[in-house]
Amino acid sequence: MLDRWLISRLNSLIKFSIEKLEEYNITEATRKMERFTTELTNWYIRLNRKRFWKGKMDKDKLSAYFTLYEVLKKLSILIAPFAPFISEEIYQAIVSSEDKDTKESVHLEDYPEPDLDLIDKELEERMDFVKNIVELGRSARKKSKVKVRQPLRKMIVFSKDKKDIEDLKDIILLELNIKEIEFKDDEQNYISYLIKPNYKLLGQKLGKYLKNLESLLKDNPDSLLNELNEKGFIQLKTDEGEKKITKEELIIEKSPKGNYSIGWNQGLTVLLSLEIDEELKKEGWLREFLHFIQNARKKAGLEVTDRIILGLSLPEEKRKIVEENEAFIKTEVLADEIKFEELKEAFKDRFEEGEIYIKKS
């Protein structure tokens, strides 16, 4: 699915860029190229790390590498007129070094043409929706100050724009480190609203009646919000008659009811449940532990593919967590053995109230 999305995005980019260049609108074309590069690195490659790094070269891994190769090749040609040196470096490192039948330079290649059959606008829109949810979820988690490696039980999503993202749901769960996601319509049962005047826009318009508006907004936020959503404006009664106040002239702030953290933008609101039970705490500790081991491997000067023997000296409750997840830990840190003892001639580091020992197998 991610491969299809990236190929579609690339061909949409090529189509858009050619259209803008034919209009001599270089700024819009290059901005779109820059956004695509960000999506490539911060979305596609990030989400496919396990595919790239897994041991066996199966069809799935080959598909990921082939997709990335094709995209980088065409992208280097696409950006060549605007970034001549970096495009040449990418082309020489990835294309020329692997395919001897290619041109000597990226600047000798024909400019790419879009394959319209590979553009799937519906998939791109659904992925944009998923990315929006993830960005708001990250914002909500940041506000809560709950560590990224601490799993959370649930996210609730409220959206006016309903999209079928069942086949993309796992991306949200993985990126936000949550167990489940729910889509609901009854936002007002979970959220409190505060509506304030935008003083820059309304100060001169209302003058002495600004205080009347403040009182109205304070007393009836929920009913006024319904009216704003239905009509796009509310009416303020004054001695000079009714004055129309539009949604754009007001500032709407949201706060969650209950133990949630919130993120929102136009038309989309997400809530992250902050209830953390013992099971989630254990999993959060395990993720911190694995992260520490991976960093310790780097400190020990090991190669990414080196297998290890892992020695541990931990409090009893933490040792139980390791024992319950031993097979998973071995896979994640490339450990052939886990021993609950000090290892001689091994790299040693302190972890919380215990110590870890790493030795190459």
CSV table of C-alpha atoms in Angstrom, one decimal:
chain,number,residue,atom,x,y,z
A,1,MET,CA,0.0,0.0,0.0
A,2,LEU,CA,2.8,2.4,0.9
A,3,ASP,CA,4.6,1.5,-2.3
A,4,ARG,CA,1.5,2.3,-4.4
A,5,TRP,CA,1.0,5.5,-2.5
A,6,LEU,CA,4.6,6.7,-3.1
A,7,ILE,CA,4.5,5.8,-6.8
A,8,SER,CA,1.2,7.6,-7.2
A,9,ARG,CA,2.6,10.7,-5.3
A,10,LEU,CA,5.7,10.7,-7.6
A,11,ASN,CA,3.7,10.7,-10.8
A,12,SER,CA,1.3,13.4,-9.4
A,13,LEU,CA,4.4,15.4,-8.6
A,14,ILE,CA,5.8,15.0,-12.1
A,15,LYS,CA,2.5,16.0,-13.7
A,16,PHE,CA,2.1,19.0,-11.4
A,17,SER,CA,5.8,20.1,-11.9
A,18,ILE,CA,5.5,20.0,-15.7
A,19,GLU,CA,2.3,22.0,-15.7
A,20,LYS,CA,3.8,24.7,-13.5
A,21,LEU,CA,7.0,24.8,-15.4
A,22,GLU,CA,5.1,25.3,-18.7
A,23,GLU,CA,3.5,28.3,-16.9
A,24,TYR,CA,7.0,29.5,-15.9
A,25,ASN,CA,5.9,29.1,-12.3
A,26,ILE,CA,9.1,27.7,-10.9
A,27,THR,CA,8.3,28.6,-7.3
A,28,GLU,CA,5.2,26.4,-7.1
A,29,ALA,CA,7.0,23.5,-8.8
A,30,THR,CA,10.0,23.5,-6.5
A,31,ARG,CA,7.9,23.9,-3.4
A,32,LYS,CA,6.0,20.8,-4.4
A,33,MET,CA,9.3,18.9,-5.0
A,34,GLU,CA,10.5,20.0,-1.5
A,35,ARG,CA,7.3,18.8,0.1
A,36,PHE,CA,7.6,15.4,-1.7
A,37,THR,CA,11.2,15.0,-0.5
A,38,THR,CA,9.9,15.6,3.1
A,39,GLU,CA,7.2,13.0,2.6
A,40,LEU,CA,9.7,10.5,1.2
A,41,THR,CA,12.1,10.8,4.1
A,42,ASN,CA,9.7,11.5,7.1
A,43,TRP,CA,6.9,9.2,6.0
A,44,TYR,CA,7.7,6.5,3.5
A,45,ILE,CA,11.2,5.6,4.6
A,46,ARG,CA,10.3,6.1,8.3
A,47,LEU,CA,7.3,3.7,8.0
A,48,ASN,CA,9.3,1.1,6.0
A,49,ARG,CA,12.4,0.9,8.3
A,50,LYS,CA,11.6,-2.7,9.2
A,51,ARG,CA,11.1,-3.7,5.6
A,52,PHE,CA,14.6,-2.3,4.7
A,53,TRP,CA,16.4,-3.8,7.7
A,54,LYS,CA,14.9,-7.2,8.0
A,55,GLY,CA,17.3,-10.1,7.5
A,56,LYS,CA,16.0,-12.1,4.5
A,57,MET,CA,15.7,-10.6,1.0
A,58,ASP,CA,12.1,-11.6,0.3
A,59,LYS,CA,9.6,-10.2,-2.1
A,60,ASP,CA,8.4,-7.5,0.3
A,61,LYS,CA,12.0,-6.3,1.0
A,62,LEU,CA,12.8,-6.3,-2.8
A,63,SER,CA,9.6,-4.3,-3.5
A,64,ALA,CA,10.5,-1.7,-0.9
A,65,TYR,CA,14.1,-1.3,-2.4
A,66,PHE,CA,12.9,-1.3,-6.0
A,67,THR,CA,10.2,1.4,-5.2
A,68,LEU,CA,12.7,3.6,-3.4
A,69,TYR,CA,15.3,3.1,-6.3
A,70,GLU,CA,12.8,4.1,-9.0
A,71,VAL,CA,11.6,7.1,-7.0
A,72,LEU,CA,15.1,8.4,-6.2
A,73,LYS,CA,16.1,7.9,-9.9
A,74,LYS,CA,13.2,9.9,-11.2
A,75,LEU,CA,13.4,12.5,-8.4
A,76,SER,CA,17.0,13.2,-9.2
A,77,ILE,CA,16.2,13.9,-12.8
A,78,LEU,CA,13.2,16.0,-11.8
A,79,ILE,CA,15.1,18.3,-9.5
A,80,ALA,CA,18.2,18.4,-11.7
A,81,PRO,CA,17.6,21.9,-13.2
A,82,PHE,CA,17.1,23.4,-9.7
A,83,ALA,CA,19.6,21.4,-7.6
A,84,PRO,CA,22.3,20.4,-10.1
A,85,PHE,CA,24.9,19.2,-7.7
A,86,ILE,CA,22.9,17.2,-5.2
A,87,SER,CA,20.8,15.6,-8.0
A,88,GLU,CA,24.1,14.5,-9.7
A,89,GLU,CA,25.4,13.1,-6.5
A,90,ILE,CA,22.2,11.1,-6.0
A,91,TYR,CA,22.2,9.9,-9.6
A,92,GLN,CA,25.9,8.8,-9.5
A,93,ALA,CA,25.6,7.1,-6.1
A,94,ILE,CA,22.3,5.2,-6.7
A,95,VAL,CA,21.7,5.0,-10.5
A,96,SER,CA,25.1,5.0,-12.3
A,97,SER,CA,26.8,2.8,-9.7
A,98,GLU,CA,24.1,0.1,-10.2
A,99,ASP,CA,23.1,0.4,-13.9
A,100,LYS,CA,26.0,0.7,-16.4
A,101,ASP,CA,23.5,1.3,-19.3
A,102,THR,CA,22.4,4.7,-17.8
A,103,LYS,CA,23.6,8.1,-19.0
A,104,GLU,CA,26.9,9.5,-17.8
A,105,SER,CA,25.1,12.3,-16.0
A,106,VAL,CA,21.7,13.1,-14.7
A,107,HIS,CA,21.8,16.2,-16.9
A,108,LEU,CA,21.8,14.0,-20.0
A,109,GLU,CA,18.6,12.2,-19.1
A,110,ASP,CA,15.3,13.1,-20.6
A,111,TYR,CA,12.9,15.0,-18.3
A,112,PRO,CA,10.4,12.5,-16.8
A,113,GLU,CA,6.9,12.2,-18.0
A,114,PRO,CA,4.0,11.2,-15.6
A,115,ASP,CA,2.4,7.8,-15.9
A,116,LEU,CA,-1.2,8.7,-15.4
A,117,ASP,CA,-2.3,5.1,-14.9
A,118,LEU,CA,-0.2,5.0,-11.7
A,119,ILE,CA,-1.9,8.0,-10.1
A,120,ASP,CA,-4.4,7.0,-7.5
A,121,LYS,CA,-5.9,10.3,-6.1
A,122,GLU,CA,-8.2,8.5,-3.7
A,123,LEU,CA,-5.3,6.7,-2.1
A,124,GLU,CA,-3.4,9.9,-1.9
A,125,GLU,CA,-6.3,11.7,-0.2
A,126,ARG,CA,-6.8,8.8,2.3
A,127,MET,CA,-3.1,8.9,3.1
A,128,ASP,CA,-3.3,12.6,3.6
A,129,PHE,CA,-6.1,12.0,6.1
A,130,VAL,CA,-4.0,9.5,7.9
A,131,LYS,CA,-1.0,11.8,8.1
A,132,ASN,CA,-3.3,14.6,9.5
A,133,ILE,CA,-4.5,12.2,12.2
A,134,VAL,CA,-0.9,11.2,13.1
A,135,GLU,CA,0.3,14.9,13.2
A,136,LEU,CA,-2.6,15.8,15.6
A,137,GLY,CA,-1.9,12.7,17.6
A,138,ARG,CA,1.7,13.7,18.0
A,139,SER,CA,0.6,17.2,19.0
A,140,ALA,CA,-1.7,15.7,21.7
A,141,ARG,CA,1.0,13.4,23.0
A,142,LYS,CA,3.5,16.3,23.2
A,143,LYS,CA,1.0,18.3,25.2
A,144,SER,CA,0.4,15.4,27.6
A,145,LYS,CA,4.2,15.0,28.1
A,146,VAL,CA,3.8,11.3,28.0
A,147,LYS,CA,6.9,9.7,26.4
A,148,VAL,CA,6.7,8.5,22.8
A,149,ARG,CA,7.7,5.0,23.9
A,150,GLN,CA,4.9,4.7,26.4
A,151,PRO,CA,2.0,2.9,24.7
A,152,LEU,CA,-1.5,4.3,25.1
A,153,ARG,CA,-4.7,2.4,25.0
A,154,LYS,CA,-6.9,4.4,22.7
A,155,MET,CA,-7.4,7.3,20.4
A,156,ILE,CA,-10.8,8.8,19.5
A,157,VAL,CA,-11.1,10.6,16.1
A,158,PHE,CA,-13.9,13.1,15.3
A,159,SER,CA,-14.0,14.2,11.7
A,160,LYS,CA,-16.5,15.8,9.3
A,161,ASP,CA,-14.8,14.3,6.3
A,162,LYS,CA,-15.3,10.6,6.6
A,163,LYS,CA,-12.8,8.5,4.7
A,164,ASP,CA,-12.4,4.7,4.6
A,165,ILE,CA,-8.9,4.1,6.1
A,166,GLU,CA,-9.4,0.6,7.5
A,167,ASP,CA,-6.5,-0.7,5.4
A,168,LEU,CA,-4.3,2.2,6.6
A,169,LYS,CA,-5.3,2.1,10.3
A,170,ASP,CA,-2.2,0.1,11.3
A,171,ILE,CA,0.0,3.1,10.3
A,172,ILE,CA,-1.8,5.3,12.9
A,173,LEU,CA,-1.4,2.7,15.6
A,174,LEU,CA,2.3,2.2,14.8
A,175,GLU,CA,3.2,5.9,14.5
A,176,LEU,CA,1.4,7.0,17.7
A,177,ASN,CA,2.1,3.8,19.7
A,178,ILE,CA,-1.5,3.2,20.6
A,179,LYS,CA,-3.6,0.0,20.8
A,180,GLU,CA,-6.9,1.0,19.2
A,181,ILE,CA,-8.6,3.8,17.3
A,182,GLU,CA,-12.3,4.8,17.4
A,183,PHE,CA,-14.2,7.1,15.1
A,184,LYS,CA,-17.1,8.9,16.7
A,185,ASP,CA,-19.6,11.7,15.8
A,186,ASP,CA,-20.6,12.9,19.3
A,187,GLU,CA,-17.7,15.3,19.9
A,188,GLN,CA,-19.6,17.5,22.3
A,189,ASN,CA,-19.9,14.5,24.8
A,190,TYR,CA,-16.1,14.5,25.1
A,191,ILE,CA,-15.1,18.1,24.6
A,192,SER,CA,-15.7,21.5,26.2
A,193,TYR,CA,-15.6,24.6,24.1
A,194,LEU,CA,-14.5,28.1,24.8
A,195,ILE,CA,-15.4,30.7,22.2
A,196,LYS,CA,-13.7,34.1,22.3
A,197,PRO,CA,-13.9,37.2,20.1
A,198,ASN,CA,-11.0,37.8,17.7
A,199,TYR,CA,-10.3,41.3,19.1
A,200,LYS,CA,-8.3,42.3,16.0
A,201,LEU,CA,-11.2,41.8,13.8
A,202,LEU,CA,-14.1,42.7,16.1
A,203,GLY,CA,-12.7,45.6,18.2
A,204,GLN,CA,-13.5,48.3,15.6
A,205,LYS,CA,-16.6,46.6,14.3
A,206,LEU,CA,-18.4,46.2,17.6
A,207,GLY,CA,-16.9,49.0,19.8
A,208,LYS,CA,-18.8,49.3,23.0
A,209,TYR,CA,-20.8,46.1,22.2
A,210,LEU,CA,-17.8,43.9,22.4
A,211,LYS,CA,-18.6,43.2,26.1
A,212,ASN,CA,-22.1,42.1,25.1
A,213,LEU,CA,-20.5,39.6,22.8
A,214,GLU,CA,-18.1,38.4,25.5
A,215,SER,CA,-21.1,37.7,27.8
A,216,LEU,CA,-23.0,35.9,25.1
A,217,LEU,CA,-20.1,33.6,24.3
A,218,LYS,CA,-19.4,32.8,27.9
A,219,ASP,CA,-23.0,31.9,28.8
A,220,ASN,CA,-23.9,29.7,25.8
A,221,PRO,CA,-20.9,28.2,24.1
A,222,ASP,CA,-22.4,24.8,23.1
A,223,SER,CA,-25.6,26.2,21.5
A,224,LEU,CA,-23.7,29.0,19.8
A,225,LEU,CA,-21.2,26.5,18.4
A,226,ASN,CA,-24.1,24.5,16.9
A,227,GLU,CA,-25.4,27.7,15.4
A,228,LEU,CA,-22.0,28.5,14.0
A,229,ASN,CA,-21.6,25.1,12.5
A,230,GLU,CA,-25.0,25.2,10.9
A,231,LYS,CA,-25.1,28.8,9.6
A,232,GLY,CA,-21.5,30.0,9.7
A,233,PHE,CA,-22.5,33.0,11.9
A,234,ILE,CA,-24.4,34.1,15.0
A,235,GLN,CA,-26.4,37.3,15.6
A,236,LEU,CA,-25.6,39.7,18.4
A,237,LYS,CA,-28.5,41.9,19.5
A,238,THR,CA,-27.6,45.5,20.2
A,239,ASP,CA,-29.3,48.9,20.6
A,240,GLU,CA,-28.5,49.5,16.9
A,241,GLY,CA,-30.0,46.2,15.8
A,242,GLU,CA,-28.6,42.8,15.1
A,243,LYS,CA,-25.0,42.4,14.1
A,244,LYS,CA,-23.7,39.4,12.3
A,245,ILE,CA,-20.6,37.7,13.8
A,246,THR,CA,-19.0,35.1,11.4
A,247,LYS,CA,-17.1,32.0,12.5
A,248,GLU,CA,-13.9,33.6,11.1
A,249,GLU,CA,-14.3,36.5,13.6
A,250,LEU,CA,-14.3,34.1,16.6
A,251,ILE,CA,-11.6,32.0,18.2
A,252,ILE,CA,-12.8,28.5,19.2
A,253,GLU,CA,-10.7,26.6,21.8
A,254,LYS,CA,-11.3,23.0,22.8
A,255,SER,CA,-10.5,21.1,26.0
A,256,PRO,CA,-11.2,17.4,26.7
A,257,LYS,CA,-13.6,16.2,29.3
A,258,GLY,CA,-11.9,13.4,31.3
A,259,ASN,CA,-8.4,12.0,31.2
A,260,TYR,CA,-7.5,12.8,27.5
A,261,SER,CA,-5.1,15.0,25.6
A,262,ILE,CA,-6.4,16.8,22.6
A,263,GLY,CA,-5.2,17.9,19.1
A,264,TRP,CA,-7.3,19.6,16.5
A,265,ASN,CA,-7.4,21.6,13.3
A,266,GLN,CA,-10.1,22.6,10.8
A,267,GLY,CA,-12.6,19.7,10.6
A,268,LEU,CA,-10.6,17.1,12.6
A,269,THR,CA,-10.2,16.5,16.3
A,270,VAL,CA,-8.4,13.7,18.1
A,271,LEU,CA,-8.3,12.6,21.7
A,272,LEU,CA,-5.6,10.4,23.2
A,273,SER,CA,-6.6,8.5,26.3
A,274,LEU,CA,-4.0,9.0,29.1
A,275,GLU,CA,-5.2,6.1,31.3
A,276,ILE,CA,-2.1,3.9,31.7
A,277,ASP,CA,-2.6,0.5,33.4
A,278,GLU,CA,0.0,-1.9,34.6
A,279,GLU,CA,0.1,-3.8,31.4
A,280,LEU,CA,0.9,-0.6,29.4
A,281,LYS,CA,3.5,0.5,32.0
A,282,LYS,CA,5.3,-2.8,31.6
A,283,GLU,CA,5.3,-2.4,27.8
A,284,GLY,CA,6.5,1.2,28.1
A,285,TRP,CA,9.4,0.0,30.3
A,286,LEU,CA,10.2,-2.7,27.8
A,287,ARG,CA,10.4,-0.2,24.9
A,288,GLU,CA,12.7,2.1,26.9
A,289,PHE,CA,14.8,-1.0,27.7
A,290,LEU,CA,15.1,-2.0,24.1
A,291,HIS,CA,16.0,1.6,23.1
A,292,PHE,CA,18.7,1.7,25.7
A,293,ILE,CA,20.2,-1.7,24.5
A,294,GLN,CA,20.2,-0.4,20.9
A,295,ASN,CA,22.1,2.7,21.9
A,296,ALA,CA,24.4,0.6,24.0
A,297,ARG,CA,25.2,-1.5,21.0
A,298,LYS,CA,26.3,1.7,19.2
A,299,LYS,CA,28.4,2.8,22.2
A,300,ALA,CA,30.1,-0.6,22.1
A,301,GLY,CA,31.1,-0.1,18.5
A,302,LEU,CA,29.1,-3.0,17.1
A,303,GLU,CA,27.9,-3.1,13.5
A,304,VAL,CA,24.2,-3.1,12.9
A,305,THR,CA,24.2,-6.8,11.9
A,306,ASP,CA,26.5,-8.0,14.7
A,307,ARG,CA,24.9,-10.6,17.0
A,308,ILE,CA,25.4,-10.4,20.7
A,309,ILE,CA,25.3,-12.1,24.1
A,310,LEU,CA,23.3,-9.9,26.5
A,311,GLY,CA,24.0,-9.9,30.3
A,312,LEU,CA,21.7,-8.3,32.7
A,313,SER,CA,21.6,-7.4,36.4
A,314,LEU,CA,18.1,-6.1,37.1
A,315,PRO,CA,15.6,-5.8,40.0
A,316,GLU,CA,13.3,-8.8,40.3
A,317,GLU,CA,10.2,-7.1,38.8
A,318,LYS,CA,12.1,-5.9,35.8
A,319,ARG,CA,13.8,-9.3,35.3
A,320,LYS,CA,10.3,-10.9,35.1
A,321,ILE,CA,9.3,-8.5,32.3
A,322,VAL,CA,12.5,-9.5,30.4
A,323,GLU,CA,11.8,-13.3,31.0
A,324,GLU,CA,8.2,-12.9,29.7
A,325,ASN,CA,9.4,-11.2,26.5
A,326,GLU,CA,12.7,-13.0,26.0
A,327,ALA,CA,12.1,-14.2,22.4
A,328,PHE,CA,11.0,-10.7,21.3
A,329,ILE,CA,14.0,-9.0,22.9
A,330,LYS,CA,16.4,-11.4,21.3
A,331,THR,CA,14.9,-10.7,17.9
A,332,GLU,CA,14.9,-6.9,18.4
A,333,VAL,CA,18.5,-6.6,19.7
A,334,LEU,CA,20.0,-9.5,17.7
A,335,ALA,CA,20.9,-11.4,20.9
A,336,ASP,CA,21.8,-15.1,20.7
A,337,GLU,CA,21.6,-15.4,24.5
A,338,ILE,CA,20.3,-13.5,27.5
A,339,LYS,CA,22.1,-14.2,30.7
A,340,PHE,CA,21.1,-12.8,34.1
A,341,GLU,CA,24.7,-12.4,35.2
A,342,GLU,CA,27.8,-10.3,34.7
A,343,LEU,CA,29.7,-11.0,31.6
A,344,LYS,CA,33.5,-10.8,31.6
A,345,GLU,CA,35.3,-8.7,29.0
A,346,ALA,CA,32.0,-7.1,27.9
A,347,PHE,CA,30.8,-3.6,27.3
A,348,LYS,CA,29.1,-2.4,30.5
A,349,ASP,CA,26.5,0.3,31.0
A,350,ARG,CA,24.1,1.4,33.8
A,351,PHE,CA,20.4,1.2,33.2
A,352,GLU,CA,18.1,2.5,35.9
A,353,GLU,CA,18.8,0.5,39.0
A,354,GLY,CA,20.6,-2.3,37.1
A,355,GLU,CA,23.4,-2.9,34.7
A,356,ILE,CA,23.7,-4.4,31.2
A,357,TYR,CA,26.6,-6.2,29.6
A,358,ILE,CA,27.0,-6.6,25.8
A,359,LYS,CA,29.4,-9.0,24.2
A,360,LYS,CA,29.8,-9.9,20.6
A,361,SER,CA,28.7,-13.5,19.9
